[in-house]
Amino acid sequence: EIAMAATTAPTAAVAPLPPNLSVCLGVSGSVAAVKAPELASALLRAGASVDVVLTEPAHALLQASYRGAQPWAALEALAAEHAPDGARPSRPTLRLWRDRDEWDAYRTVGEDAVLHVELAKRNQLLLIAPLCANTLAAAALGLCGNLLGSVGGSALLDYAGWTKQAIFAFSACLK
């Protein structure tokens, strides 16, 4: 279990998810971002593979100490424990993504994969939790100023030879 588990409230039972579900967990810049390791862990326990997409403010908040632990370290430990493994392809995986990952490996237009498009294609559910007011406003206006916004915008598009119904879920952070 992740390092934060001993310092958090008891975990509720996790309902089973559809088999082979892939979830893009968007974490935006709310203080509630410190709960991301718990949410990612619950999705993994329920059998989902998870792509965690962090906004830069969320990443900064995850560096803070929360109940005696650092949430970013807990997320990194989960990602290491649930890294994609060719020997066990059916095992749930967890990958971490930030804005810089969008274009760092991009070299040839038309040949290299575009990360936000690939994330939109491979995940059946986009769950943004927590959803801060800034990310909500950007989504409402169709702005794609970061990786998370671009994933959301791409999930609405129909690509040649690729059809699916995008499912969006939001967990607003209210004070």
mmCIF file of N, CA, C and O in Angstrom, residues 44-94:
data_model
loop_
_atom_site.group_PDB
_atom_site.id
_atom_site.type_symbol
_atom_site.label_atom_id
_atom_site.label_comp_id
_atom_site.label_asym_id
_atom_site.label_seq_id
_atom_site.Cartn_x
_atom_site.Cartn_y
_atom_site.Cartn_z
ATOM 1 N N LEU A 44 -7.047 1.741 -9.061
ATOM 2 C CA LEU A 44 -6.217 0.556 -9.327
ATOM 3 C C LEU A 44 -6.784 -0.678 -8.629
ATOM 4 O O LEU A 44 -6.859 -1.760 -9.222
ATOM 5 N N ARG A 45 -7.177 -0.530 -7.363
ATOM 6 C CA ARG A 45 -7.751 -1.671 -6.624
ATOM 7 C C ARG A 45 -9.033 -2.170 -7.280
ATOM 8 O O ARG A 45 -9.347 -3.355 -7.216
ATOM 9 N N ALA A 46 -9.767 -1.269 -7.918
ATOM 10 C CA ALA A 46 -11.005 -1.657 -8.600
ATOM 11 C C ALA A 46 -10.733 -2.259 -9.979
ATOM 12 O O ALA A 46 -11.667 -2.652 -10.666
ATOM 13 N N GLY A 47 -9.455 -2.305 -10.381
ATOM 14 C CA GLY A 47 -9.099 -2.966 -11.637
ATOM 15 C C GLY A 47 -8.884 -2.053 -12.820
ATOM 16 O O GLY A 47 -8.695 -2.525 -13.936
ATOM 17 N N ALA A 48 -8.914 -0.736 -12.628
ATOM 18 C CA ALA A 48 -8.741 0.198 -13.741
ATOM 19 C C ALA A 48 -7.273 0.534 -13.941
ATOM 20 O O ALA A 48 -6.507 0.616 -12.980
ATOM 21 N N SER A 49 -6.896 0.727 -15.183
ATOM 22 C CA SER A 49 -5.602 1.328 -15.494
ATOM 23 C C SER A 49 -5.810 2.833 -15.470
ATOM 24 O O SER A 49 -6.867 3.328 -15.863
ATOM 25 N N VAL A 50 -4.794 3.566 -14.997
ATOM 26 C CA VAL A 50 -4.975 4.995 -14.753
ATOM 27 C C VAL A 50 -3.833 5.793 -15.376
ATOM 28 O O VAL A 50 -2.664 5.479 -15.172
ATOM 29 N N ASP A 51 -4.203 6.810 -16.142
ATOM 30 C CA ASP A 51 -3.268 7.830 -16.604
ATOM 31 C C ASP A 51 -3.581 9.071 -15.789
ATOM 32 O O ASP A 51 -4.667 9.642 -15.908
ATOM 33 N N VAL A 52 -2.663 9.480 -14.923
ATOM 34 C CA VAL A 52 -2.856 10.671 -14.102
ATOM 35 C C VAL A 52 -2.260 11.854 -14.849
ATOM 36 O O VAL A 52 -1.066 11.864 -15.153
ATOM 37 N N VAL A 53 -3.102 12.843 -15.159
ATOM 38 C CA VAL A 53 -2.659 14.061 -15.837
ATOM 39 C C VAL A 53 -2.752 15.200 -14.837
ATOM 40 O O VAL A 53 -3.835 15.526 -14.355
ATOM 41 N N LEU A 54 -1.604 15.774 -14.519
ATOM 42 C CA LEU A 54 -1.522 16.823 -13.502
ATOM 43 C C LEU A 54 -1.329 18.186 -14.136
ATOM 44 O O LEU A 54 -0.478 18.343 -15.014
ATOM 45 N N THR A 55 -2.095 19.177 -13.669
ATOM 46 C CA THR A 55 -1.777 20.548 -14.048
ATOM 47 C C THR A 55 -0.562 20.960 -13.227
ATOM 48 O O THR A 55 -0.242 20.343 -12.213
ATOM 49 N N GLU A 56 0.114 21.988 -13.651
ATOM 50 C CA GLU A 56 1.297 22.441 -12.913
ATOM 51 C C GLU A 56 0.945 22.919 -11.500
ATOM 52 O O GLU A 56 1.680 22.601 -10.555
ATOM 53 N N PRO A 57 -0.171 23.647 -11.295
ATOM 54 C CA PRO A 57 -0.532 23.985 -9.906
ATOM 55 C C PRO A 57 -0.801 22.745 -9.052
ATOM 56 O O PRO A 57 -0.445 22.710 -7.876
ATOM 57 N N ALA A 58 -1.406 21.711 -9.626
ATOM 58 C CA ALA A 58 -1.641 20.470 -8.873
ATOM 59 C C ALA A 58 -0.308 19.837 -8.491
ATOM 60 O O ALA A 58 -0.129 19.380 -7.357
ATOM 61 N N HIS A 59 0.630 19.812 -9.425
ATOM 62 C CA HIS A 59 1.947 19.240 -9.133
ATOM 63 C C HIS A 59 2.615 19.993 -7.985
ATOM 64 O O HIS A 59 3.201 19.382 -7.086
ATOM 65 N N ALA A 60 2.505 21.309 -7.994
ATOM 66 C CA ALA A 60 3.098 22.115 -6.915
ATOM 67 C C ALA A 60 2.440 21.776 -5.573
ATOM 68 O O ALA A 60 3.126 21.632 -4.558
ATOM 69 N N LEU A 61 1.126 21.634 -5.553
ATOM 70 C CA LEU A 61 0.424 21.308 -4.306
ATOM 71 C C LEU A 61 0.796 19.916 -3.793
ATOM 72 O O LEU A 61 0.824 19.675 -2.590
ATOM 73 N N LEU A 62 1.078 18.992 -4.705
ATOM 74 C CA LEU A 62 1.441 17.637 -4.305
ATOM 75 C C LEU A 62 2.825 17.557 -3.662
ATOM 76 O O LEU A 62 3.179 16.540 -3.081
ATOM 77 N N GLN A 63 3.592 18.640 -3.747
ATOM 78 C CA GLN A 63 4.908 18.676 -3.106
ATOM 79 C C GLN A 63 4.792 18.970 -1.611
ATOM 80 O O GLN A 63 5.735 18.743 -0.854
ATOM 81 N N ALA A 64 3.641 19.474 -1.190
ATOM 82 C CA ALA A 64 3.448 19.857 0.211
ATOM 83 C C ALA A 64 3.321 18.616 1.095
ATOM 84 O O ALA A 64 2.984 17.524 0.622
ATOM 85 N N SER A 65 3.569 18.810 2.370
ATOM 86 C CA SER A 65 3.373 17.732 3.339
ATOM 87 C C SER A 65 1.885 17.650 3.672
ATOM 88 O O SER A 65 1.234 18.662 3.912
ATOM 89 N N TYR A 66 1.362 16.438 3.652
ATOM 90 C CA TYR A 66 -0.044 16.204 3.969
ATOM 91 C C TYR A 66 -0.118 15.001 4.902
ATOM 92 O O TYR A 66 0.253 13.895 4.505
ATOM 93 N N ARG A 67 -0.562 15.226 6.106
ATOM 94 C CA ARG A 67 -0.655 14.171 7.116
ATOM 95 C C ARG A 67 0.658 13.400 7.267
ATOM 96 O O ARG A 67 0.673 12.173 7.350
ATOM 97 N N GLY A 68 1.749 14.156 7.275
ATOM 98 C CA GLY A 68 3.059 13.557 7.519
ATOM 99 C C GLY A 68 3.713 12.896 6.319
ATOM 100 O O GLY A 68 4.753 12.263 6.454
ATOM 101 N N ALA A 69 3.128 13.014 5.147
ATOM 102 C CA ALA A 69 3.705 12.401 3.945
ATOM 103 C C ALA A 69 3.630 13.388 2.791
ATOM 104 O O ALA A 69 2.920 14.394 2.861
ATOM 105 N N GLN A 70 4.366 13.093 1.735
ATOM 106 C CA GLN A 70 4.327 13.935 0.545
ATOM 107 C C GLN A 70 3.508 13.203 -0.525
ATOM 108 O O GLN A 70 3.902 12.130 -0.993
ATOM 109 N N PRO A 71 2.357 13.763 -0.925
ATOM 110 C CA PRO A 71 1.509 13.093 -1.913
ATOM 111 C C PRO A 71 2.211 12.781 -3.232
ATOM 112 O O PRO A 71 1.955 11.736 -3.827
ATOM 113 N N TRP A 72 3.121 13.659 -3.684
ATOM 114 C CA TRP A 72 3.829 13.389 -4.941
ATOM 115 C C TRP A 72 4.657 12.115 -4.827
ATOM 116 O O TRP A 72 4.669 11.290 -5.737
ATOM 117 N N ALA A 73 5.327 11.934 -3.714
ATOM 118 C CA ALA A 73 6.120 10.722 -3.508
ATOM 119 C C ALA A 73 5.216 9.488 -3.510
ATOM 120 O O ALA A 73 5.588 8.432 -4.049
ATOM 121 N N ALA A 74 4.038 9.613 -2.926
ATOM 122 C CA ALA A 74 3.094 8.490 -2.922
ATOM 123 C C ALA A 74 2.636 8.157 -4.338
ATOM 124 O O ALA A 74 2.538 6.977 -4.709
ATOM 125 N N LEU A 75 2.367 9.178 -5.164
ATOM 126 C CA LEU A 75 1.973 8.936 -6.555
ATOM 127 C C LEU A 75 3.113 8.291 -7.340
ATOM 128 O O LEU A 75 2.885 7.362 -8.127
ATOM 129 N N GLU A 76 4.327 8.773 -7.128
ATOM 130 C CA GLU A 76 5.479 8.171 -7.817
ATOM 131 C C GLU A 76 5.661 6.708 -7.416
ATOM 132 O O GLU A 76 5.980 5.862 -8.261
ATOM 133 N N ALA A 77 5.450 6.398 -6.143
ATOM 134 C CA ALA A 77 5.563 5.011 -5.686
ATOM 135 C C ALA A 77 4.491 4.136 -6.333
ATOM 136 O O ALA A 77 4.770 3.003 -6.751
ATOM 137 N N LEU A 78 3.271 4.651 -6.427
ATOM 138 C CA LEU A 78 2.202 3.907 -7.106
ATOM 139 C C LEU A 78 2.552 3.659 -8.570
ATOM 140 O O LEU A 78 2.330 2.570 -9.095
ATOM 141 N N ALA A 79 3.082 4.687 -9.232
ATOM 142 C CA ALA A 79 3.445 4.554 -10.646
ATOM 143 C C ALA A 79 4.549 3.513 -10.823
ATOM 144 O O ALA A 79 4.519 2.734 -11.777
ATOM 145 N N ALA A 80 5.517 3.493 -9.918
ATOM 146 C CA ALA A 80 6.595 2.499 -10.000
ATOM 147 C C ALA A 80 6.048 1.085 -9.776
ATOM 148 O O ALA A 80 6.425 0.142 -10.464
ATOM 149 N N GLU A 81 5.154 0.961 -8.817
ATOM 150 C CA GLU A 81 4.568 -0.344 -8.493
ATOM 151 C C GLU A 81 3.653 -0.854 -9.598
ATOM 152 O O GLU A 81 3.529 -2.063 -9.811
ATOM 153 N N HIS A 82 3.012 0.066 -10.312
ATOM 154 C CA HIS A 82 2.037 -0.310 -11.350
ATOM 155 C C HIS A 82 2.493 0.141 -12.738
ATOM 156 O O HIS A 82 1.665 0.494 -13.578
ATOM 157 N N ALA A 83 3.794 0.111 -12.974
ATOM 158 C CA ALA A 83 4.335 0.474 -14.284
ATOM 159 C C ALA A 83 3.888 -0.547 -15.327
ATOM 160 O O ALA A 83 3.701 -1.729 -15.004
ATOM 161 N N PRO A 84 3.696 -0.107 -16.570
ATOM 162 C CA PRO A 84 3.352 -1.070 -17.624
ATOM 163 C C PRO A 84 4.383 -2.184 -17.686
ATOM 164 O O PRO A 84 5.584 -1.946 -17.584
ATOM 165 N N ASP A 85 3.900 -3.415 -17.810
ATOM 166 C CA ASP A 85 4.762 -4.593 -17.783
ATOM 167 C C ASP A 85 4.330 -5.511 -18.921
ATOM 168 O O ASP A 85 3.241 -6.077 -18.877
ATOM 169 N N GLY A 86 5.201 -5.659 -19.924
ATOM 170 C CA GLY A 86 4.881 -6.495 -21.070
ATOM 171 C C GLY A 86 4.611 -7.945 -20.700
ATOM 172 O O GLY A 86 3.880 -8.655 -21.378
ATOM 173 N N ALA A 87 5.184 -8.398 -19.584
ATOM 174 C CA ALA A 87 4.985 -9.783 -19.154
ATOM 175 C C ALA A 87 3.587 -9.988 -18.568
ATOM 176 O O ALA A 87 3.080 -11.096 -18.554
ATOM 177 N N ARG A 88 2.986 -8.898 -18.059
ATOM 178 C CA ARG A 88 1.634 -8.986 -17.476
ATOM 179 C C ARG A 88 0.764 -7.867 -18.047
ATOM 180 O O ARG A 88 0.398 -6.925 -17.342
ATOM 181 N N PRO A 89 0.382 -7.980 -19.323
ATOM 182 C CA PRO A 89 -0.341 -6.886 -19.970
ATOM 183 C C PRO A 89 -1.750 -6.640 -19.416
ATOM 184 O O PRO A 89 -2.290 -5.557 -19.571
ATOM 185 N N SER A 90 -2.352 -7.611 -18.756
ATOM 186 C CA SER A 90 -3.715 -7.422 -18.241
ATOM 187 C C SER A 90 -3.736 -6.760 -16.863
ATOM 188 O O SER A 90 -4.790 -6.432 -16.353
ATOM 189 N N ARG A 91 -2.575 -6.557 -16.271
ATOM 190 C CA ARG A 91 -2.461 -5.948 -14.949
ATOM 191 C C ARG A 91 -2.740 -4.449 -15.034
ATOM 192 O O ARG A 91 -2.235 -3.768 -15.917
ATOM 193 N N PRO A 92 -3.537 -3.879 -14.101
ATOM 194 C CA PRO A 92 -3.780 -2.424 -14.117
ATOM 195 C C PRO A 92 -2.468 -1.645 -13.980
ATOM 196 O O PRO A 92 -1.581 -2.036 -13.219
ATOM 197 N N THR A 93 -2.357 -0.572 -14.733
ATOM 198 C CA THR A 93 -1.153 0.249 -14.725
ATOM 199 C C THR A 93 -1.482 1.671 -14.293
ATOM 200 O O THR A 93 -2.634 2.095 -14.331
ATOM 201 N N LEU A 94 -0.440 2.396 -13.914
ATOM 202 C CA LEU A 94 -0.587 3.807 -13.574
ATOM 203 C C LEU A 94 0.594 4.559 -14.164
ATOM 204 O O LEU A 94 1.745 4.154 -13.995
#
